Every structure is written in structure tokens, then in C-alpha cells.
PDB file of C-alpha atoms in Angstrom:
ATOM      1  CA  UNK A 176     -17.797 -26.463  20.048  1.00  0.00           C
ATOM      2  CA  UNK A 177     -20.357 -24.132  22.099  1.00  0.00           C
ATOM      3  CA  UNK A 178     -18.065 -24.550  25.200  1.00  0.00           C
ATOM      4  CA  UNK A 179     -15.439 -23.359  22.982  1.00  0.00           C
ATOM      5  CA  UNK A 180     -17.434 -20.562  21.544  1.00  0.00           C
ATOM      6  CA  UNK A 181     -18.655 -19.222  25.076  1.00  0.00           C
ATOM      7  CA  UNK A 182     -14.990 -19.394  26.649  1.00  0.00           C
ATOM      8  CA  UNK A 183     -13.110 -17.925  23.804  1.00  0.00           C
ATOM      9  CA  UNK A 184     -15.557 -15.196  21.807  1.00  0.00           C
ATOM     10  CA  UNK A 185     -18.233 -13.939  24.173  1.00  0.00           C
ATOM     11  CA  UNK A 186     -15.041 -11.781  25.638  1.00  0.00           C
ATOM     12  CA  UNK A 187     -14.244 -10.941  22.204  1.00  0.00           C
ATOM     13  CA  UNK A 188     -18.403  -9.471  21.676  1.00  0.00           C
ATOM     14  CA  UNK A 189     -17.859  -7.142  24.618  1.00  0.00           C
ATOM     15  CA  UNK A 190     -14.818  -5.283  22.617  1.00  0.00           C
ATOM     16  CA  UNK A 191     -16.626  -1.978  22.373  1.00  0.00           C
ATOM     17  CA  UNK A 192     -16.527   0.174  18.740  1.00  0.00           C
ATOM     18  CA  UNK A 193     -14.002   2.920  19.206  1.00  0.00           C
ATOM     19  CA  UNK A 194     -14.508   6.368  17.741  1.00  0.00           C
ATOM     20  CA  UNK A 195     -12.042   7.786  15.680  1.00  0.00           C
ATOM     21  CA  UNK A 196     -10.178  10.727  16.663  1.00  0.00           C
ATOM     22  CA  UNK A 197     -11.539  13.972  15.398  1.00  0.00           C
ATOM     23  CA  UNK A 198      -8.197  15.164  14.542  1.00  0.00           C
ATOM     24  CA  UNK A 199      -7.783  12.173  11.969  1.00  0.00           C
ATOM     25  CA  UNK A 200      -9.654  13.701   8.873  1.00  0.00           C
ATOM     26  CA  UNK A 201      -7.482  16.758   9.106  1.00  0.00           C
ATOM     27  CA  UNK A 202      -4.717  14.349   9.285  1.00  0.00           C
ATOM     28  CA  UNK A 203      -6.012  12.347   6.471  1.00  0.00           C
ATOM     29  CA  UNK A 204      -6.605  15.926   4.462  1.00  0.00           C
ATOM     30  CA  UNK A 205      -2.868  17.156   5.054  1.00  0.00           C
ATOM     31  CA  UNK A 206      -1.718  13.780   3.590  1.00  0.00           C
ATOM     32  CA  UNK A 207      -3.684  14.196   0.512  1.00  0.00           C
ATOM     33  CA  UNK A 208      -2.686  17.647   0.067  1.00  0.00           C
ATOM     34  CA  UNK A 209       0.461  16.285   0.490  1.00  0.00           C
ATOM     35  CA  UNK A 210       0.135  13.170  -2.319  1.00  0.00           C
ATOM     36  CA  UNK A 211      -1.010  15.457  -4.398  1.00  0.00           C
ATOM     37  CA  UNK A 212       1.829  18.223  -4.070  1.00  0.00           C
ATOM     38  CA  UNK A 213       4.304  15.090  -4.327  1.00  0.00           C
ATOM     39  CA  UNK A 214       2.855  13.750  -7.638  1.00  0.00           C
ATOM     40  CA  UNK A 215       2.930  17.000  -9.548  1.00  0.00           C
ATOM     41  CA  UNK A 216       6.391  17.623  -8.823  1.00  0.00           C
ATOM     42  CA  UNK A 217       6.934  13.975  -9.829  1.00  0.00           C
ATOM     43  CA  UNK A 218       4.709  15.110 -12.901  1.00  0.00           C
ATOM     44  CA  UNK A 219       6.705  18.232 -13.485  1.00  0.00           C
ATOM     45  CA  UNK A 220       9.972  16.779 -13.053  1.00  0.00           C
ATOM     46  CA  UNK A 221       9.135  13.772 -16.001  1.00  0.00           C
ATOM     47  CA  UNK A 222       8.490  16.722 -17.957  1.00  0.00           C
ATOM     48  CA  UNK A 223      11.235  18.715 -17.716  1.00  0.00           C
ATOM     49  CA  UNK A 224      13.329  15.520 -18.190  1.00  0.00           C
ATOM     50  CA  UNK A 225      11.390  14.464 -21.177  1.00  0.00           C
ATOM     51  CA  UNK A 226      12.152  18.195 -22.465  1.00  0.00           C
ATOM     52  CA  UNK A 227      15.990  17.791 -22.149  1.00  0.00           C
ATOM     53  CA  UNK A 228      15.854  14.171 -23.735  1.00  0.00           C
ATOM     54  CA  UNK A 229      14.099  16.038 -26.599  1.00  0.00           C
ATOM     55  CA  UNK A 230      16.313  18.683 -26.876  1.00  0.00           C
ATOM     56  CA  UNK A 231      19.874  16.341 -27.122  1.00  0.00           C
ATOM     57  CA  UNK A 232      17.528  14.050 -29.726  1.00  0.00           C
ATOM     58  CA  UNK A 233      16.643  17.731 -31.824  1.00  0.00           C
ATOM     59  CA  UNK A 234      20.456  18.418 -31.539  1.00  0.00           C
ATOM     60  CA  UNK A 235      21.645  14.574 -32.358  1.00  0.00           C
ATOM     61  CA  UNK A 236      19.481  14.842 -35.842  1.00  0.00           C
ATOM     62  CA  UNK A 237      20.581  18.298 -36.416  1.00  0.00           C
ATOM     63  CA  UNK A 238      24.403  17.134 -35.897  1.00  0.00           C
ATOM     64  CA  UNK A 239      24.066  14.202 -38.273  1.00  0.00           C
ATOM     65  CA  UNK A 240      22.167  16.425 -40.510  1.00  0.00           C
ATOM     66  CA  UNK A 241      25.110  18.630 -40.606  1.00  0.00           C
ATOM     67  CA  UNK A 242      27.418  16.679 -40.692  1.00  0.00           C
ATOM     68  CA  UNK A 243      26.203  14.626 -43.930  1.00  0.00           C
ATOM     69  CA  UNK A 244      25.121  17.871 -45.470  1.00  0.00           C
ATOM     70  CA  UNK A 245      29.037  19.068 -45.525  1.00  0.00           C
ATOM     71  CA  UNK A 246      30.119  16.045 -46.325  1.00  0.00           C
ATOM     72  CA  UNK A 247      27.782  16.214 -49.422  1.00  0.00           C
ATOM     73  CA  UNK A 248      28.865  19.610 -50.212  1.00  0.00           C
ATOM     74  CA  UNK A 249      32.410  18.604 -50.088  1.00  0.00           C
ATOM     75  CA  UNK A 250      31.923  15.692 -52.317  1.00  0.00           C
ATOM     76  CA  UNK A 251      30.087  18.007 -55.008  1.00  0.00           C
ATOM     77  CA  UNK A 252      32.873  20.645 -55.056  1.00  0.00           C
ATOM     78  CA  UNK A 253      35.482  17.937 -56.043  1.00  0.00           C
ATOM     79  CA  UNK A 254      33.206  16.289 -58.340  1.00  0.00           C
ATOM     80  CA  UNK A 255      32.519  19.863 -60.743  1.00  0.00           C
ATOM     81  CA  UNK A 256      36.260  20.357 -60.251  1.00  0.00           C
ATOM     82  CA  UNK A 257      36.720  17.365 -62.386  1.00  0.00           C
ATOM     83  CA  UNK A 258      34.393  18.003 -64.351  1.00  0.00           C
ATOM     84  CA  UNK A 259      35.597  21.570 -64.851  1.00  0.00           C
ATOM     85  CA  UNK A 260      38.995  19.988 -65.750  1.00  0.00           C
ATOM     86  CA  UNK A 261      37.628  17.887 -68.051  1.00  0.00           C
ATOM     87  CA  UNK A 262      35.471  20.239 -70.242  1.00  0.00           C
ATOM     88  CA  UNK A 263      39.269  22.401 -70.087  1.00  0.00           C
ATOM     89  CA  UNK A 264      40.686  19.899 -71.851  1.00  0.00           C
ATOM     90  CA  UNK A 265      37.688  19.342 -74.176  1.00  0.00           C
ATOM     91  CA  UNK A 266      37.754  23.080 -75.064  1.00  0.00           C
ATOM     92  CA  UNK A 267      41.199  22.811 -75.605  1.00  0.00           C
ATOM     93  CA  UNK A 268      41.290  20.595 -78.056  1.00  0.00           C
ATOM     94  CA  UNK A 269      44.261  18.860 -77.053  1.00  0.00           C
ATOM     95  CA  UNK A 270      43.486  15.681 -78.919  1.00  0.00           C
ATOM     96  CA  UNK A 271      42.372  17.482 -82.642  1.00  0.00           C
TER      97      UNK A 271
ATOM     98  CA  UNK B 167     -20.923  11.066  -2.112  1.00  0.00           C
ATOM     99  CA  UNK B 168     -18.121  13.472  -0.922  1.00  0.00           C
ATOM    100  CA  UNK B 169     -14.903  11.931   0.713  1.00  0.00           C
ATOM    101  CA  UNK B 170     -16.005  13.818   4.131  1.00  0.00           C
ATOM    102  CA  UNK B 171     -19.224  11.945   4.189  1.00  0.00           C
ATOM    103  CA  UNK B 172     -17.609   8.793   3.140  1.00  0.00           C
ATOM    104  CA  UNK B 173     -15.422   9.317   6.144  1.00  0.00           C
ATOM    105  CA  UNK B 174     -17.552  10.288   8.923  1.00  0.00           C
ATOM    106  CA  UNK B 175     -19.839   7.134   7.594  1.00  0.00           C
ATOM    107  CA  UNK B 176     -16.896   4.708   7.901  1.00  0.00           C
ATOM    108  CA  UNK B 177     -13.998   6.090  10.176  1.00  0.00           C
ATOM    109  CA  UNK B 178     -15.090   4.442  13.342  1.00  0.00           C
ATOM    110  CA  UNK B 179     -15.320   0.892  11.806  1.00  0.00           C
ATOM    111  CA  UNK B 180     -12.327   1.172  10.061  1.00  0.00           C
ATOM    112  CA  UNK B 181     -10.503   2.484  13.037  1.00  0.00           C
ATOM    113  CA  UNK B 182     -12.332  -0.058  15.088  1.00  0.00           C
ATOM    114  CA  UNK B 183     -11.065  -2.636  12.577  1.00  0.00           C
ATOM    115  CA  UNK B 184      -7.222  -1.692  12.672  1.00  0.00           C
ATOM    116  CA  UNK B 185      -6.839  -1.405  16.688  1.00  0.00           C
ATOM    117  CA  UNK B 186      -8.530  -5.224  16.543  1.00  0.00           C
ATOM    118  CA  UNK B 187      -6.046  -6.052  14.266  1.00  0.00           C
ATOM    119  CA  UNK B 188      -2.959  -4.346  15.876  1.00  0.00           C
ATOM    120  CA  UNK B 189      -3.759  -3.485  19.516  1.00  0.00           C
ATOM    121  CA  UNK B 190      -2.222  -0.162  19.120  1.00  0.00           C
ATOM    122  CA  UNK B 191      -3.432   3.557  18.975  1.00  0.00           C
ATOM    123  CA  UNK B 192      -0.814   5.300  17.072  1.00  0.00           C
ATOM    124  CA  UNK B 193      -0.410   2.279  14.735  1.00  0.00           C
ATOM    125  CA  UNK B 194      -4.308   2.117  14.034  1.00  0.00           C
ATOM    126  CA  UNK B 195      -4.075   5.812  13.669  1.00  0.00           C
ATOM    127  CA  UNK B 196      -1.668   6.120  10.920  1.00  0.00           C
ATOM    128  CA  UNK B 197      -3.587   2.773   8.879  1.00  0.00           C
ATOM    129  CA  UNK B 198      -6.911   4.223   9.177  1.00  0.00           C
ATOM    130  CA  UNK B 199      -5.221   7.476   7.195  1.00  0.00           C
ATOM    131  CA  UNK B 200      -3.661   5.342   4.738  1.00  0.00           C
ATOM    132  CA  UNK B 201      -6.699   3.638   4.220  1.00  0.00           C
ATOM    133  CA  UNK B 202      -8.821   6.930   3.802  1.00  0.00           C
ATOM    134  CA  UNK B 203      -5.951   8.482   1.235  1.00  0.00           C
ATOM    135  CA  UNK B 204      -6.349   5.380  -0.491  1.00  0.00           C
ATOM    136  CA  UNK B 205     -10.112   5.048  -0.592  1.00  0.00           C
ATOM    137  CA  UNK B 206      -9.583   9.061  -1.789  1.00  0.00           C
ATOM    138  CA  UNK B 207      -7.058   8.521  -4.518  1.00  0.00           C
ATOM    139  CA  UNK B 208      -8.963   5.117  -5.588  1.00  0.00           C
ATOM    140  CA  UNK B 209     -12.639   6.077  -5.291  1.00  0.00           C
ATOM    141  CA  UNK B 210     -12.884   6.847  -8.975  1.00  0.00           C
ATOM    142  CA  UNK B 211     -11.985   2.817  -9.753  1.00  0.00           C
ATOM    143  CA  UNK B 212     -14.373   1.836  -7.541  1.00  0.00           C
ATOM    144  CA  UNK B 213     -16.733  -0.344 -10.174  1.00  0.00           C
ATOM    145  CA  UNK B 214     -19.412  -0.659  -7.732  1.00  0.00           C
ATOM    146  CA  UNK B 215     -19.899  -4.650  -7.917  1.00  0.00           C
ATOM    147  CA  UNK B 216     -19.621  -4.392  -3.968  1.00  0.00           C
ATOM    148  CA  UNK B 217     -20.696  -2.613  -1.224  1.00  0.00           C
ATOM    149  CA  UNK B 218     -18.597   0.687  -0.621  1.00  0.00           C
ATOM    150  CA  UNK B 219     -18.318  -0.556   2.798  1.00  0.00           C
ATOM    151  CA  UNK B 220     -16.677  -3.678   1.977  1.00  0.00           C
ATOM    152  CA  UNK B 221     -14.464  -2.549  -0.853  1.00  0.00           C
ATOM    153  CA  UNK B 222     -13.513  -0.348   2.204  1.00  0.00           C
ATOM    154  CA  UNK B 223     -13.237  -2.966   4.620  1.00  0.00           C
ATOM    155  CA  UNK B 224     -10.891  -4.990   2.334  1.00  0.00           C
ATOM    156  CA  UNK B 225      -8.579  -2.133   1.882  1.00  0.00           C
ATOM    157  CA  UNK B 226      -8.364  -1.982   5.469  1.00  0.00           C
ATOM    158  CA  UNK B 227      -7.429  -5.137   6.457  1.00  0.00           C
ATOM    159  CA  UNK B 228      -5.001  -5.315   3.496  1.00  0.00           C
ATOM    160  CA  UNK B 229      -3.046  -2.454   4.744  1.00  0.00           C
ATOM    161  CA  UNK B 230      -3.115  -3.754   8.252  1.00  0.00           C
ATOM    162  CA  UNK B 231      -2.221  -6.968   7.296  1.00  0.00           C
ATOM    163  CA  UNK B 232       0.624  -4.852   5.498  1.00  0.00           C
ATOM    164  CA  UNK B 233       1.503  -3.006   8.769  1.00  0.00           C
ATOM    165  CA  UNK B 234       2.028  -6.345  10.610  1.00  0.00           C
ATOM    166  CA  UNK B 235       4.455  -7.544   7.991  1.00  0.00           C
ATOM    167  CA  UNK B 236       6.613  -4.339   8.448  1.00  0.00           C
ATOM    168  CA  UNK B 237       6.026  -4.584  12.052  1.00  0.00           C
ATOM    169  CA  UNK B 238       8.010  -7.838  11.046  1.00  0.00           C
ATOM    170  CA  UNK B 239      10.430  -7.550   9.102  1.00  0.00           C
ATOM    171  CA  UNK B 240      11.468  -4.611  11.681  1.00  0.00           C
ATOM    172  CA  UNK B 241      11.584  -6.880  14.662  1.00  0.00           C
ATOM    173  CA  UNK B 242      13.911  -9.485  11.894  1.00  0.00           C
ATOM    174  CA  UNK B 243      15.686  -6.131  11.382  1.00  0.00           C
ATOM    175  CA  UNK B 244      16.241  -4.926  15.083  1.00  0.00           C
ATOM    176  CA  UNK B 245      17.495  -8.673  15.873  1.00  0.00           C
ATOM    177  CA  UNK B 246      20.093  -8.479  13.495  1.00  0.00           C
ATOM    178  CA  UNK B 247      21.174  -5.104  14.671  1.00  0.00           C
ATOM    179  CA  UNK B 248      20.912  -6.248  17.975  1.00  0.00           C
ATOM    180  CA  UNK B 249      23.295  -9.451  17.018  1.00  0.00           C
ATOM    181  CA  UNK B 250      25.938  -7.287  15.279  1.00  0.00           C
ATOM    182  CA  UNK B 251      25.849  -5.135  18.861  1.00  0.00           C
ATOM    183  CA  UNK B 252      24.595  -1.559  17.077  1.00  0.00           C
ATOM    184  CA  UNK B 253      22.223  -0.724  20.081  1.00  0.00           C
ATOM    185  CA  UNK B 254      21.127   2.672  17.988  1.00  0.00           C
ATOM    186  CA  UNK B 255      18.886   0.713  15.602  1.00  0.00           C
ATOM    187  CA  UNK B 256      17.720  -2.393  17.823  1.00  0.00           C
ATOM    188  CA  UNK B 257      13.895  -2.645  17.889  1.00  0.00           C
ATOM    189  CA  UNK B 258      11.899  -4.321  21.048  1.00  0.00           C
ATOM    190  CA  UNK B 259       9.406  -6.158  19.213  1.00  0.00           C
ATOM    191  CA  UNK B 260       6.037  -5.908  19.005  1.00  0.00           C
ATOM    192  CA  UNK B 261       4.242  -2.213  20.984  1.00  0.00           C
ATOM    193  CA  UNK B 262       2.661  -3.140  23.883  1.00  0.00           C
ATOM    194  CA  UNK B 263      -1.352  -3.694  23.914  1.00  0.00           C
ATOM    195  CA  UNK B 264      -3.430  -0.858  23.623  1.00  0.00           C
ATOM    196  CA  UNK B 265      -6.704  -0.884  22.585  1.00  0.00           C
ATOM    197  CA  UNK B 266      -9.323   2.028  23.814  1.00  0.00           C
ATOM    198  CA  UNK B 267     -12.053  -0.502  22.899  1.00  0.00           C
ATOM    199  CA  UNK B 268     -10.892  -3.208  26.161  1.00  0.00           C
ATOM    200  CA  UNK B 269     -12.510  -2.469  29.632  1.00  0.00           C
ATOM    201  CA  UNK B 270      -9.909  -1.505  32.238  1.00  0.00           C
ATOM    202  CA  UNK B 271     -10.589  -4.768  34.227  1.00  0.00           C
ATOM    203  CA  UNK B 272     -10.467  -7.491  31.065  1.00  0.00           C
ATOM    204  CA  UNK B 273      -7.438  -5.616  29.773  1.00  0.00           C
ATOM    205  CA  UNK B 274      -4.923  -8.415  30.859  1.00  0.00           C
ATOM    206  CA  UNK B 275      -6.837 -11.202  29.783  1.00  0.00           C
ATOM    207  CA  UNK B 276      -7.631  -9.775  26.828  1.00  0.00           C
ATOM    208  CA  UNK B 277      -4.189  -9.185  26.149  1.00  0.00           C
ATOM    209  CA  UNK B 278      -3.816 -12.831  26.469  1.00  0.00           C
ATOM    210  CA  UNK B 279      -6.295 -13.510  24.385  1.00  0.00           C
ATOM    211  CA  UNK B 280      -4.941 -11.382  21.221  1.00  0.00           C
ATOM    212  CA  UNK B 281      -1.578 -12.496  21.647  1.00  0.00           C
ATOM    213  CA  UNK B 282      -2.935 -16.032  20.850  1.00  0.00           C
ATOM    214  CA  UNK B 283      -4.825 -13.989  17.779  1.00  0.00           C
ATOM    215  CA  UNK B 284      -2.235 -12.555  16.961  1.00  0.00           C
ATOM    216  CA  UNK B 285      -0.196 -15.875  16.472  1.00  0.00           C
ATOM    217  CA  UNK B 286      -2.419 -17.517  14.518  1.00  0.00           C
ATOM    218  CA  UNK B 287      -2.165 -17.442  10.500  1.00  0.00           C
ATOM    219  CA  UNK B 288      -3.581 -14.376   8.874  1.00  0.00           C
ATOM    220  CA  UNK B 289      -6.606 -15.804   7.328  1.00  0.00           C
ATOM    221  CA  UNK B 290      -7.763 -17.294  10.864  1.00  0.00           C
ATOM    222  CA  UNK B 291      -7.092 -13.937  12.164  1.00  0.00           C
ATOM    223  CA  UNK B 292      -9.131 -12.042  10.008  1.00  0.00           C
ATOM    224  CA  UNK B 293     -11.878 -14.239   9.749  1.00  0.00           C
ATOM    225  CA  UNK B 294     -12.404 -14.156  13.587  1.00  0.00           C
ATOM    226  CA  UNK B 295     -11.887 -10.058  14.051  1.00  0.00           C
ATOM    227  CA  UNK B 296     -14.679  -9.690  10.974  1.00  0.00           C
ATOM    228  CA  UNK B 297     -17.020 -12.086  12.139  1.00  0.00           C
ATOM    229  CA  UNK B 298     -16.770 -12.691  15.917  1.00  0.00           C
ATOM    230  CA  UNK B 299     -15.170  -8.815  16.482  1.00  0.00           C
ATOM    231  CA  UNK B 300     -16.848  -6.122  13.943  1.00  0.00           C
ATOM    232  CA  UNK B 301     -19.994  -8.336  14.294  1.00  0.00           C
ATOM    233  CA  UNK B 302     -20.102  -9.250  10.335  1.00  0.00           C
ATOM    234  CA  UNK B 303     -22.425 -11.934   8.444  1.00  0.00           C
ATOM    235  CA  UNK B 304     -20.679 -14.285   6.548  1.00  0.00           C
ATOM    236  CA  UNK B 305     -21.505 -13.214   3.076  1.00  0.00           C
ATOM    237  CA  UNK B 306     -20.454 -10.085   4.145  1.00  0.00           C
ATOM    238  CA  UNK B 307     -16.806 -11.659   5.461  1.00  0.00           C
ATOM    239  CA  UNK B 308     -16.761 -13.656   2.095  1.00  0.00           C
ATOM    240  CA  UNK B 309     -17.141 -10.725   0.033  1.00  0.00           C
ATOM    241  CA  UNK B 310     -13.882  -8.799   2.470  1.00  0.00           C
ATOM    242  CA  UNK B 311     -12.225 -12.115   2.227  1.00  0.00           C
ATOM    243  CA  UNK B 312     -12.796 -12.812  -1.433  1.00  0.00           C
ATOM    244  CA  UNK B 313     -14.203 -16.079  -0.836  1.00  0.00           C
ATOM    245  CA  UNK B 314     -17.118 -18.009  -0.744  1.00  0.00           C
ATOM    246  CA  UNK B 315     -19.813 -17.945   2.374  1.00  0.00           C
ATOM    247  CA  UNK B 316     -19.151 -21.890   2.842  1.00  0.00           C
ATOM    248  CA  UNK B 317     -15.493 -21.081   2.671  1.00  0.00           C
ATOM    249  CA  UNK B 318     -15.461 -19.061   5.412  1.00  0.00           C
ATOM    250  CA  UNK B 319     -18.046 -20.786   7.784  1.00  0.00           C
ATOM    251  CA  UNK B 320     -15.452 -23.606   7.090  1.00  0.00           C
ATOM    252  CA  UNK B 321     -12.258 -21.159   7.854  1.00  0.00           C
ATOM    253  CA  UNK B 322     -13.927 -20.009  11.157  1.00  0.00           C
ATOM    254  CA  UNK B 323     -14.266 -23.105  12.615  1.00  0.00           C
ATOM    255  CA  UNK B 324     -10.702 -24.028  12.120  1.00  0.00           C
ATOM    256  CA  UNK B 325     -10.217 -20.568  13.225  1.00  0.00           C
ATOM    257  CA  UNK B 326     -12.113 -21.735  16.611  1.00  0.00           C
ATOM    258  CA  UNK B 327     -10.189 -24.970  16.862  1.00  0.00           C
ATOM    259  CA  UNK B 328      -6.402 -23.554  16.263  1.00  0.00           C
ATOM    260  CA  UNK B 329      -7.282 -20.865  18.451  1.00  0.00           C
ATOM    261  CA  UNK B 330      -8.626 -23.217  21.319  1.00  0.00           C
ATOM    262  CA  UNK B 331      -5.278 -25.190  20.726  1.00  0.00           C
ATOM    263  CA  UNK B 332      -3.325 -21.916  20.849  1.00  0.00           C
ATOM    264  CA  UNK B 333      -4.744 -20.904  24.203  1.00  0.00           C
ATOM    265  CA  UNK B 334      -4.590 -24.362  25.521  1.00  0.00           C
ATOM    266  CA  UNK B 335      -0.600 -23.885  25.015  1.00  0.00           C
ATOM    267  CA  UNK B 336      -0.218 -21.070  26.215  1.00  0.00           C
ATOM    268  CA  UNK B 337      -2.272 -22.509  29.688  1.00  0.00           C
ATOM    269  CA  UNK B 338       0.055 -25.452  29.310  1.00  0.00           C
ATOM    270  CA  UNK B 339       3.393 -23.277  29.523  1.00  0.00           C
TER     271      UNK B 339
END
């Protein structure tokens, strides 16, 4: 095993540290700037999406609201017709 | 600790670390800045149960471990292209060995050398370029590794012995 050790790492020892390039950090800076640009427009854009979605949901309850509202208005004009038509004949007499 | 000091008190290991791991400048270029933009947008999680320099060092060698995959799945990729005769998208393989770090004259033999690192399994691989390469103590490589210390004593010698059998091959052919 020390044969082994001296043939195959001792070249592997004499692999020298390498210094990074100076230019990296601004690199490294750029692409954070960068991240950071990228995930407030993501941030923005759920948003404005989340805004719409909000806005069809307001208008979806506001439709059905509506909706049932004249359908209840309708109902209670035909209803106090009746009932107008029926106090007509009570006034009336028409069975005395 | 500011980001800049963390980086100009870990930049030339890290870099170090990625050119032993992929032989190549531009490639250990653009990992060591994925590794500092992740050590930047992670620092905050850091809980502190290790040493920043080895929560560091695993980062690294997980994205260069990620690299090589790529690096794969490209080459699949290129051979495919290459089969179905679109020569705009075929890809030669791995780059060619470059690392700043090998001494003019050893360059070819070390070339040699990696390419028999390089075929080994991953875990071999890293074990050797953290202990025998950036010069680190075992409980330091267990910690990286997420092992144990008598783990990777054990790991490194069947590093030694695949390797040995790798080169012995390679002699052979």
C-alpha cells in the first residue's frame, strides 16, 4: 500500500493552489445583481397575476350576485301581482 | 462577516477545488461563481453546526459534481446528434486538460493520471481530491462528505486500490 501511495499521490501533493482570478468577484457581483433583478420581476409578475385572478374572482361574485339579485326581484314583482289580484277580488266582493 | 471577506477568505480553495475536479479554467471559473452566488443567496440558512469553510466546501463539490453530470448528459446529447448526422449540435466530449495548478513538465502525466480520476466513481473521486489534493484531515473530509471519519479512511483506501487498478489498465492497453 505505501508503494502504491508513493507512485500514485506524491504527484498529486505537488498540484500547486491556484489563485482565483481577480476579475471573478465582479463576475460573481454582476450575477447577483442579476438574481436579484430576475427574482423581483418574477416577484412582480406573481403579483400582477394574482391581481387579475382577483379581479375576474371580484367580477365572478359580483355576476352571480347580480344575477340572483334580478332573479329575486323578478320573482317578487309576480308574487305582489298576485297578491294584488287577489286582495281585487277580496275588495270586490265577488263572493258576498 | 461580509460576502467580500467571505470571498477573498475562500476563493482560491474553492477555485483550487473545481479545476481538481474538472481540469478546466473556464469550467472552474463559472462553478466557483455559482458556488459564491449560492453561498450569497444561502448564507442566511447557514445554522452554523459546521465550519463555514466546509458548508462551503460541500457546496462546491456538489455543484461540480453537478457540472460533470451536464458535462454528461451533453456528450449523451452530442452522440445522438452526431448519430442522426446534425453536425450543428454535435459535442466532442470532454474539454481538454487544463489546470494552471500542473507544472509544464508533469502536465502529460498528470493528464494521465486524472483521466483515471476522472473515471473512477464519484465518491472515490472526491475523497482523493479532498484528502490527497486540497490537503484535508479526515474529519474534515467526513464532515464535506457527510460521513463518518472511519467511513472515509475506509473509502480512501478503496479509492487507492480502484485507482491503482485503473492505472494498471490503462498501462495494460
Amino acid at each position: 500500500m505505501s508503494e502504491i501511495n508513493k507512485d500514485i499521490f506524491d504527484p498529486l501533493l505537488e498540484v500547486r493552489e491556484v489563485e482565483a482570478p481577480a476579475f471573478l468577484l465582479t463576475r460573481i457581483h454582476q450575477a447577483i445583481q442579476q438574481q436579484k433583478e430576475e427574482q423581483a420581476w418574477v416577484v412582480k409578475r406573481t403579483w400582477v397575476i394574482s391581481a387579475c385572478f382577483m379581479v375576474v374572482m371580484l367580477m365572478n361574485v359580483w355576476l352571480i350576485l347580480h344575477v340572483n339579485q334580478a332573479r329575486h326581484t323578478d320573482k317578487l314583482d309576480s308574487s305582489s301581482n298576485t297578491t294584488a289580484l287577489y286582495s281585487f277580488n277580496n275588495d270586490n266582493n265577488l263572493y258576498q | 462577516m461580509s460576502f467580500d471577506t467571505i470571498y477573498q477568505q475562500h476563493a482560491d480553495k474553492v477555485y483550487s477545488l473545481c479545476l481538481h475536479y474538472l481540469q478546466h479554467t473556464q469550467d472552474a471559473q463559472d462553478v466557483t461563481q455559482e458556488v459564491f452566488v449560492t453561498v450569497h443567496q444561502s448564507l442566511h440558512q447557514f445554522q452554523h453546526q459546521s465550519a463555514l469553510s466546509t458548508w462551503i466546501y460541500r457546496i462546491a463539490v456538489n455543484k461540480c459534481i453537478d457540472h460533470l453530470r451536464s458535462r454528461k448528459r451533453k456528450r449523451r446529447l452530442g452522440l445522438l446528434f452526431s448519430v442522426f448526422g446534425s453536425d450543428d449540435n454535435t459535442w466532442d466530449g470532454a474539454p481538454h486538460f487544463d489546470h494552471p495548478g500542473v507544472l509544464a513538465e508533469q502536465k502529460e502525466s498528470m493528464s494521465r493520471l486524472f483521466e483515471c480520476i476522472n473515471a473512477l466513481p464519484e465518491n472515490y473521486k472526491t475523497v482523493i481530491i479532498l484528502s490527497k489534493m486540497m490537503k484535508k484531515s479526515q474529519v474534515e473530509v467526513a464532515e464535506i462528505m457527510g460521513s463518518t471519519p472511519k467511513a472515509v479512511e475506509s473509502l480512501l483506501q478503496r479509492a487507492k486500490l480502484a485507482l491503482q487498478k485503473k492505472i494498471n489498465q490503462t498501462e495494460g492497453n
